[in-house]
Tab-separated table of C-alpha atoms in Angstrom:
chain	number	residue	atom	x	y	z
A	3	MET	CA	69.964	33.188	179.696
A	4	HIS	CA	72.646	35.210	177.920
A	5	VAL	CA	71.352	37.361	175.042
A	6	ALA	CA	73.626	38.799	172.345
A	7	PRO	CA	73.830	42.588	172.217
A	8	ASP	CA	71.154	44.446	170.281
A	9	MET	CA	73.290	46.998	168.478
A	10	GLY	CA	70.143	48.694	167.198
A	11	ARG	CA	69.890	50.311	170.633
A	12	TRP	CA	73.031	52.285	169.896
A	13	SER	CA	71.956	55.271	167.827
A	14	GLY	CA	72.130	59.037	168.007
A	15	ARG	CA	73.388	62.224	166.418
A	16	ILE	CA	76.527	62.331	164.321
A	17	ASP	CA	78.458	65.595	164.314
A	18	SER	CA	80.446	66.878	161.348
A	19	GLU	CA	83.781	67.468	163.140
A	20	GLY	CA	85.167	63.971	162.540
A	21	ASP	CA	86.822	61.583	164.979
A	22	LEU	CA	87.095	64.139	167.780
A	23	ALA	CA	83.295	64.418	167.777
A	24	ARG	CA	82.605	60.702	168.132
A	25	ARG	CA	79.966	59.450	170.541
A	26	TRP	CA	79.492	56.060	172.144
A	27	HIS	CA	77.018	54.845	169.536
A	28	GLN	CA	79.615	55.426	166.820
A	29	VAL	CA	82.375	53.493	168.564
A	30	ILE	CA	80.911	50.613	170.547
A	31	ALA	CA	80.851	47.165	168.927
A	32	PRO	CA	79.747	43.662	169.912
A	33	TRP	CA	82.245	41.875	172.145
A	34	THR	CA	83.783	38.600	170.994
A	35	GLU	CA	86.565	36.475	172.425
A	36	LEU	CA	88.861	38.037	169.803
A	37	SER	CA	88.152	41.593	170.954
A	38	ALA	CA	91.084	43.786	171.964
A	39	PRO	CA	91.260	44.765	175.644
A	40	GLY	CA	88.951	47.628	176.491
A	41	VAL	CA	85.777	48.357	178.444
A	42	ALA	CA	82.949	45.865	178.107
A	43	LEU	CA	79.346	46.431	179.182
A	44	LEU	CA	77.389	43.432	180.441
A	45	GLY	CA	73.779	43.742	181.547
A	46	LEU	CA	71.992	41.736	184.205
A	47	ALA	CA	68.322	42.330	183.400
A	48	SER	CA	66.816	41.356	186.734
A	49	ASP	CA	64.604	42.803	189.411
A	50	GLU	CA	63.802	39.448	191.004
A	51	GLY	CA	66.101	40.311	193.899
A	52	VAL	CA	64.278	43.610	194.395
A	53	ARG	CA	60.940	41.805	194.372
A	54	ARG	CA	62.183	39.323	196.969
A	55	ASN	CA	63.441	42.247	199.053
A	56	GLN	CA	60.002	43.912	198.866
A	57	GLY	CA	61.277	46.831	196.783
A	58	ARG	CA	59.860	48.539	193.697
A	59	PRO	CA	60.230	46.329	190.589
A	60	GLY	CA	61.364	47.732	187.259
A	61	ALA	CA	65.146	47.505	187.502
A	62	ALA	CA	65.173	44.705	184.919
A	63	GLU	CA	64.711	47.500	182.371
A	64	GLY	CA	67.820	49.286	183.651
A	65	PRO	CA	70.440	47.897	181.227
A	66	ALA	CA	68.468	49.026	178.166
A	67	ALA	CA	67.839	52.482	179.657
A	68	LEU	CA	71.497	52.973	180.515
A	69	ARG	CA	72.589	52.029	177.013
A	70	ARG	CA	70.159	54.583	175.554
A	71	ALA	CA	71.592	57.234	177.878
A	72	LEU	CA	75.170	56.296	176.982
A	73	ALA	CA	74.597	56.312	173.227
A	74	GLY	CA	75.006	60.053	172.817
A	75	VAL	CA	77.807	60.553	175.359
A	76	PRO	CA	80.993	61.910	173.728
A	77	VAL	CA	83.980	59.553	173.709
A	78	HIS	CA	86.949	61.021	175.582
A	79	GLY	CA	88.959	57.839	176.060
A	80	SER	CA	91.035	55.713	173.743
A	81	ARG	CA	90.212	52.188	174.891
A	82	PRO	CA	87.867	50.100	172.743
A	83	LEU	CA	84.227	49.922	173.841
A	84	TRP	CA	82.329	46.653	173.699
A	85	ASP	CA	78.780	45.523	174.355
A	86	ALA	CA	78.723	41.996	175.765
A	87	GLY	CA	74.926	41.693	175.789
A	88	ASP	CA	72.622	40.837	178.678
A	89	VAL	CA	71.981	38.008	181.056
A	90	VAL	CA	68.209	37.862	181.527
A	91	CYS	CA	66.607	36.494	184.677
A	92	GLU	CA	63.891	34.107	183.504
A	93	ASP	CA	60.993	32.642	185.478
A	94	GLY	CA	62.256	34.187	188.704
A	95	ASN	CA	65.368	31.984	188.686
A	96	LEU	CA	67.727	34.611	190.064
A	97	GLU	CA	70.384	32.156	191.165
A	98	ALA	CA	70.774	30.781	187.635
A	99	ALA	CA	70.977	34.317	186.232
A	100	GLN	CA	73.651	35.280	188.754
A	101	GLN	CA	75.664	32.192	187.877
A	102	ALA	CA	75.391	32.924	184.152
A	103	ALA	CA	76.409	36.548	184.670
A	104	ALA	CA	79.384	35.465	186.805
A	105	GLN	CA	80.561	33.199	183.998
A	106	GLN	CA	80.355	36.064	181.521
A	107	VAL	CA	82.269	38.378	183.886
A	108	ALA	CA	85.018	35.777	184.269
A	109	CYS	CA	85.260	35.429	180.478
A	110	LEU	CA	85.549	39.192	180.038
A	111	LEU	CA	88.300	39.414	182.651
A	112	ALA	CA	90.162	36.520	181.031
A	113	ASN	CA	89.909	38.399	177.719
A	114	GLY	CA	91.629	41.425	179.235
A	115	GLN	CA	88.498	43.550	179.451
A	116	PHE	CA	87.415	45.970	182.170
A	117	PRO	CA	83.848	44.761	182.804
A	118	VAL	CA	81.151	47.246	183.752
A	119	VAL	CA	78.125	45.217	184.792
A	120	ILE	CA	74.856	47.137	184.609
A	121	GLY	CA	71.749	46.184	186.532
A	122	GLY	CA	69.233	45.373	187.434
A	123	GLY	CA	68.865	45.272	191.191
A	124	HIS	CA	71.818	45.115	193.526
A	125	GLU	CA	71.708	41.345	193.288
A	126	VAL	CA	74.111	42.112	190.438
A	127	ALA	CA	76.872	42.564	193.045
A	128	TYR	CA	76.931	38.885	193.981
A	129	ALA	CA	77.247	37.912	190.319
A	130	THR	CA	80.023	40.441	189.734
A	131	PHE	CA	82.068	39.236	192.689
A	132	CYS	CA	81.590	35.572	191.769
A	133	GLY	CA	82.932	36.382	188.306
A	134	LEU	CA	86.022	37.995	189.809
A	135	GLU	CA	86.428	35.031	192.148
A	136	ALA	CA	86.243	32.592	189.245
A	137	PHE	CA	88.782	34.618	187.280
A	138	LEU	CA	91.255	34.680	190.149
A	139	GLY	CA	90.768	30.939	190.549
A	140	SER	CA	92.796	29.244	193.249
A	141	PRO	CA	96.028	31.218	193.500
A	142	ALA	CA	98.815	30.014	195.724
A	143	ASP	CA	98.514	33.253	197.661
A	144	THR	CA	95.231	34.462	199.067
A	145	PRO	CA	94.104	37.406	196.890
A	146	ARG	CA	93.574	40.669	198.693
A	147	ILE	CA	90.273	41.832	197.208
A	148	GLY	CA	88.783	45.114	198.333
A	149	ILE	CA	85.089	45.843	197.785
A	150	ILE	CA	84.060	49.493	197.703
A	151	ASN	CA	80.322	50.085	197.576
A	152	PHE	CA	78.630	53.469	197.210
A	153	ASP	CA	75.281	52.741	198.803
A	154	ALA	CA	72.755	54.033	201.301
A	155	HIS	CA	72.435	50.442	202.531
A	156	PHE	CA	74.904	47.835	203.761
A	157	ASP	CA	73.084	45.066	201.820
A	158	LEU	CA	74.156	42.587	204.489
A	159	ARG	CA	70.734	41.076	205.128
A	160	GLN	CA	70.442	37.472	206.219
A	161	ALA	CA	67.883	35.571	204.139
A	162	GLY	CA	67.206	32.090	202.907
A	163	GLU	CA	67.571	33.163	199.280
A	164	SER	CA	69.468	35.694	197.217
A	165	THR	CA	67.917	39.183	197.141
A	166	SER	CA	68.986	42.725	196.338
A	167	GLY	CA	69.642	43.182	200.054
A	168	THR	CA	71.901	40.155	200.604
A	169	PRO	CA	74.824	40.358	198.131
A	170	PHE	CA	77.598	41.411	200.486
A	171	ALA	CA	76.511	38.950	203.174
A	172	GLN	CA	76.696	36.241	200.508
A	173	ILE	CA	80.121	37.483	199.431
A	174	ALA	CA	81.295	37.385	203.050
A	175	GLU	CA	80.174	33.752	203.241
A	176	ARG	CA	82.073	32.880	200.045
A	177	CYS	CA	85.206	34.543	201.362
A	178	ALA	CA	84.939	32.663	204.655
A	179	ALA	CA	84.490	29.368	202.806
A	180	ARG	CA	87.679	29.981	200.817
A	181	GLY	CA	89.669	31.355	203.713
A	182	TRP	CA	89.861	34.747	202.032
A	183	PRO	CA	89.639	37.980	204.021
A	184	PHE	CA	86.439	39.966	203.587
A	185	ARG	CA	87.385	43.587	202.942
A	186	TYR	CA	84.338	45.786	202.478
A	187	LEU	CA	84.033	49.586	202.571
A	188	CYS	CA	80.522	51.038	202.255
A	189	LEU	CA	80.295	54.736	201.434
A	190	GLY	CA	77.130	56.790	201.984
A	191	VAL	CA	75.383	54.627	204.573
A	192	ALA	CA	72.059	56.082	205.759
A	193	GLU	CA	71.190	55.371	209.376
A	194	THR	CA	67.495	55.569	208.492
A	195	GLY	CA	67.968	52.852	205.879
A	196	ASN	CA	69.716	50.243	208.039
A	197	THR	CA	68.504	48.452	211.134
A	198	GLY	CA	70.509	47.905	214.286
A	199	ALA	CA	70.882	44.281	213.212
A	200	LEU	CA	72.594	45.361	209.994
A	201	TYR	CA	75.005	47.596	211.912
A	202	ALA	CA	75.748	44.657	214.229
A	203	THR	CA	76.436	42.424	211.231
A	204	ALA	CA	78.710	45.069	209.737
A	205	ARG	CA	80.706	45.305	212.965
A	206	ARG	CA	80.928	41.518	213.274
A	207	LEU	CA	82.279	41.219	209.725
A	208	GLY	CA	84.768	44.069	210.169
A	209	VAL	CA	83.065	46.261	207.595
A	210	GLN	CA	84.250	49.851	207.268
A	211	TRP	CA	81.794	52.597	206.409
A	212	ILE	CA	81.225	56.322	206.118
A	213	SER	CA	77.736	57.695	206.682
A	214	ASP	CA	75.915	59.890	204.182
A	215	GLY	CA	76.091	62.823	206.597
A	216	ALA	CA	79.879	62.562	206.822
A	217	LEU	CA	80.403	62.150	203.084
A	218	THR	CA	80.289	65.811	202.143
A	219	GLY	CA	82.371	68.185	200.064
A	220	TRP	CA	83.874	69.942	203.064
A	221	ARG	CA	84.948	66.587	204.523
A	222	LEU	CA	86.164	65.107	201.247
A	223	THR	CA	89.798	65.004	202.417
A	224	GLU	CA	88.800	62.728	205.315
A	225	ALA	CA	86.959	60.417	202.933
A	226	GLU	CA	89.907	60.344	200.529
A	227	GLN	CA	92.240	59.395	203.359
A	228	ALA	CA	89.888	56.603	204.444
A	229	VAL	CA	89.631	55.270	200.898
A	230	ASP	CA	93.420	55.454	200.457
A	231	ALA	CA	93.979	53.534	203.701
A	232	PHE	CA	91.474	50.874	202.625
A	233	MET	CA	93.017	50.477	199.165
A	234	ALA	CA	96.546	50.205	200.592
A	235	ASP	CA	95.756	46.685	201.834
A	236	CYS	CA	94.246	45.494	198.544
A	237	ASP	CA	95.673	44.091	195.315
A	238	HIS	CA	92.353	43.962	193.469
A	239	LEU	CA	89.462	46.405	193.769
A	240	TYR	CA	85.840	45.814	192.897
A	241	LEU	CA	83.641	48.925	192.767
A	242	SER	CA	79.886	48.746	193.144
A	243	ILE	CA	77.646	51.806	192.743
A	244	ASP	CA	74.066	51.628	193.941
A	245	LEU	CA	72.298	54.651	192.485
A	246	ASP	CA	70.229	55.063	195.649
A	247	VAL	CA	73.351	56.566	197.257
A	248	PHE	CA	72.403	59.843	195.530
A	249	PRO	CA	69.667	62.252	196.670
A	250	ALA	CA	66.226	61.267	195.413
A	251	GLY	CA	65.973	64.545	193.520
A	252	GLN	CA	69.022	63.606	191.455
A	253	ALA	CA	68.286	59.883	191.208
A	254	PRO	CA	64.515	59.359	191.401
A	255	GLY	CA	64.602	56.246	189.226
A	256	VAL	CA	65.789	53.718	191.797
A	257	SER	CA	64.205	50.926	193.788
A	258	ALA	CA	64.619	52.702	197.155
A	259	PRO	CA	65.094	56.502	196.883
A	260	ALA	CA	67.373	58.184	199.433
A	261	ALA	CA	66.003	60.871	201.747
A	262	CYS	CA	69.437	62.534	202.044
A	263	GLY	CA	72.040	61.005	199.767
A	264	VAL	CA	75.556	61.989	198.726
A	265	ALA	CA	76.326	64.771	196.244
A	266	VAL	CA	77.424	63.696	192.767
A	267	PRO	CA	80.760	65.611	192.780
A	268	VAL	CA	81.816	63.878	196.014
A	269	VAL	CA	81.127	60.420	194.568
A	270	GLU	CA	82.859	61.312	191.296
A	271	ALA	CA	85.961	62.577	193.108
A	272	LEU	CA	86.256	59.306	195.010
A	273	ILE	CA	85.644	57.231	191.869
A	274	GLU	CA	88.497	59.065	190.169
A	275	ARG	CA	90.721	58.309	193.148
A	276	ILE	CA	89.791	54.634	193.087
A	277	ARG	CA	90.350	54.408	189.328
A	278	ALA	CA	93.705	56.179	189.600
A	279	SER	CA	94.939	53.529	192.044
A	280	GLY	CA	95.576	51.154	189.137
A	281	ARG	CA	93.985	48.292	191.100
A	282	LEU	CA	90.397	48.574	189.926
A	283	ARG	CA	89.507	45.373	188.068
A	284	LEU	CA	85.776	45.764	187.441
A	285	ALA	CA	82.681	47.702	188.460
A	286	ASP	CA	78.917	47.497	188.461
A	287	ILE	CA	76.049	49.976	188.611
A	288	ALA	CA	72.841	48.859	190.297
A	289	GLU	CA	69.207	49.773	190.907
A	290	LEU	CA	68.451	51.891	187.826
A	291	ASN	CA	64.665	51.683	187.625
A	292	PRO	CA	63.327	53.458	184.507
A	293	ARG	CA	59.709	53.073	185.633
A	294	PHE	CA	60.279	55.722	188.277
A	295	ASP	CA	62.799	57.889	186.451
A	296	GLN	CA	61.901	61.490	185.586
A	297	ASP	CA	63.045	62.766	182.197
A	298	GLY	CA	65.844	60.186	182.258
A	299	HIS	CA	67.688	61.980	185.094
A	300	THR	CA	68.856	58.778	186.780
A	301	ALA	CA	69.843	57.078	183.531
A	302	ARG	CA	71.902	60.107	182.515
A	303	LEU	CA	73.569	60.150	185.922
A	304	ALA	CA	74.424	56.459	185.532
A	305	ALA	CA	75.846	57.180	182.068
A	306	ARG	CA	77.996	59.948	183.547
A	307	LEU	CA	79.404	57.489	186.078
A	308	VAL	CA	80.242	54.977	183.330
A	309	HIS	CA	81.976	57.834	181.498
A	310	HIS	CA	84.151	58.453	184.580
A	311	LEU	CA	85.048	54.767	184.704
A	312	TYR	CA	85.991	54.756	181.007
A	313	ARG	CA	88.005	57.883	180.372
């Protein structure tokens, strides 16, 4: 079910210095089909995929927590900001929620928006990609879509139903059904978080990845070169950020905390590089779980990432 945005969530301090002191809560407005092109937030309030994947529930509260964290963030960009509301997973019907979210993503893209889909578990990724797929339709030429996922996990599990651990396996199946190439780069993979079967699946599907241990500040140039090489073969980029890619001390409020993780400045540097390519069409942020957050650390980190995508 799609729920209209609750603009009452957007509140905060107002400084006296005028327009240069504006914050998100002063600028953001409800999205409509007449809205000028800008950045549009869409929530997928679901942790059904996490529950099915035997993780810690609570991510359904993520979209509301991220909006609260964003409300007081200063505005440093010039594009309009829109709130497109939430798709709510009801009665455990994750597949219907993913389909509804995909439809909303496609509408936002058709309206010229840059959608930022906020979860919710990483089941959001399947909905985001399906929205991009619907928007691209059936072009005469096969679209070259590149998926870049910051994540401690491949999320390539094989299961009989959609979960937070299956989205990129499901995307690979959709690409195969359409005759589209499956281009997937996973950054921050933790060996302790992925079985040998998942590594075998990644190799079979031609997935590229960089481990968490190799994604460090002193090896940033290598990572930038790998990302550049991946993007060179893509016309459209979809960025997914699973907050469990960060160290548990920096992102405690996630469904599956990372024992090691990747430093925030490294991830931000690569996000800036991806954004600067001019090919980034949409993004999502997954696994924010306020039930396990400490003093809003994870929500504020997620808000910082949205800020990098916007400015």
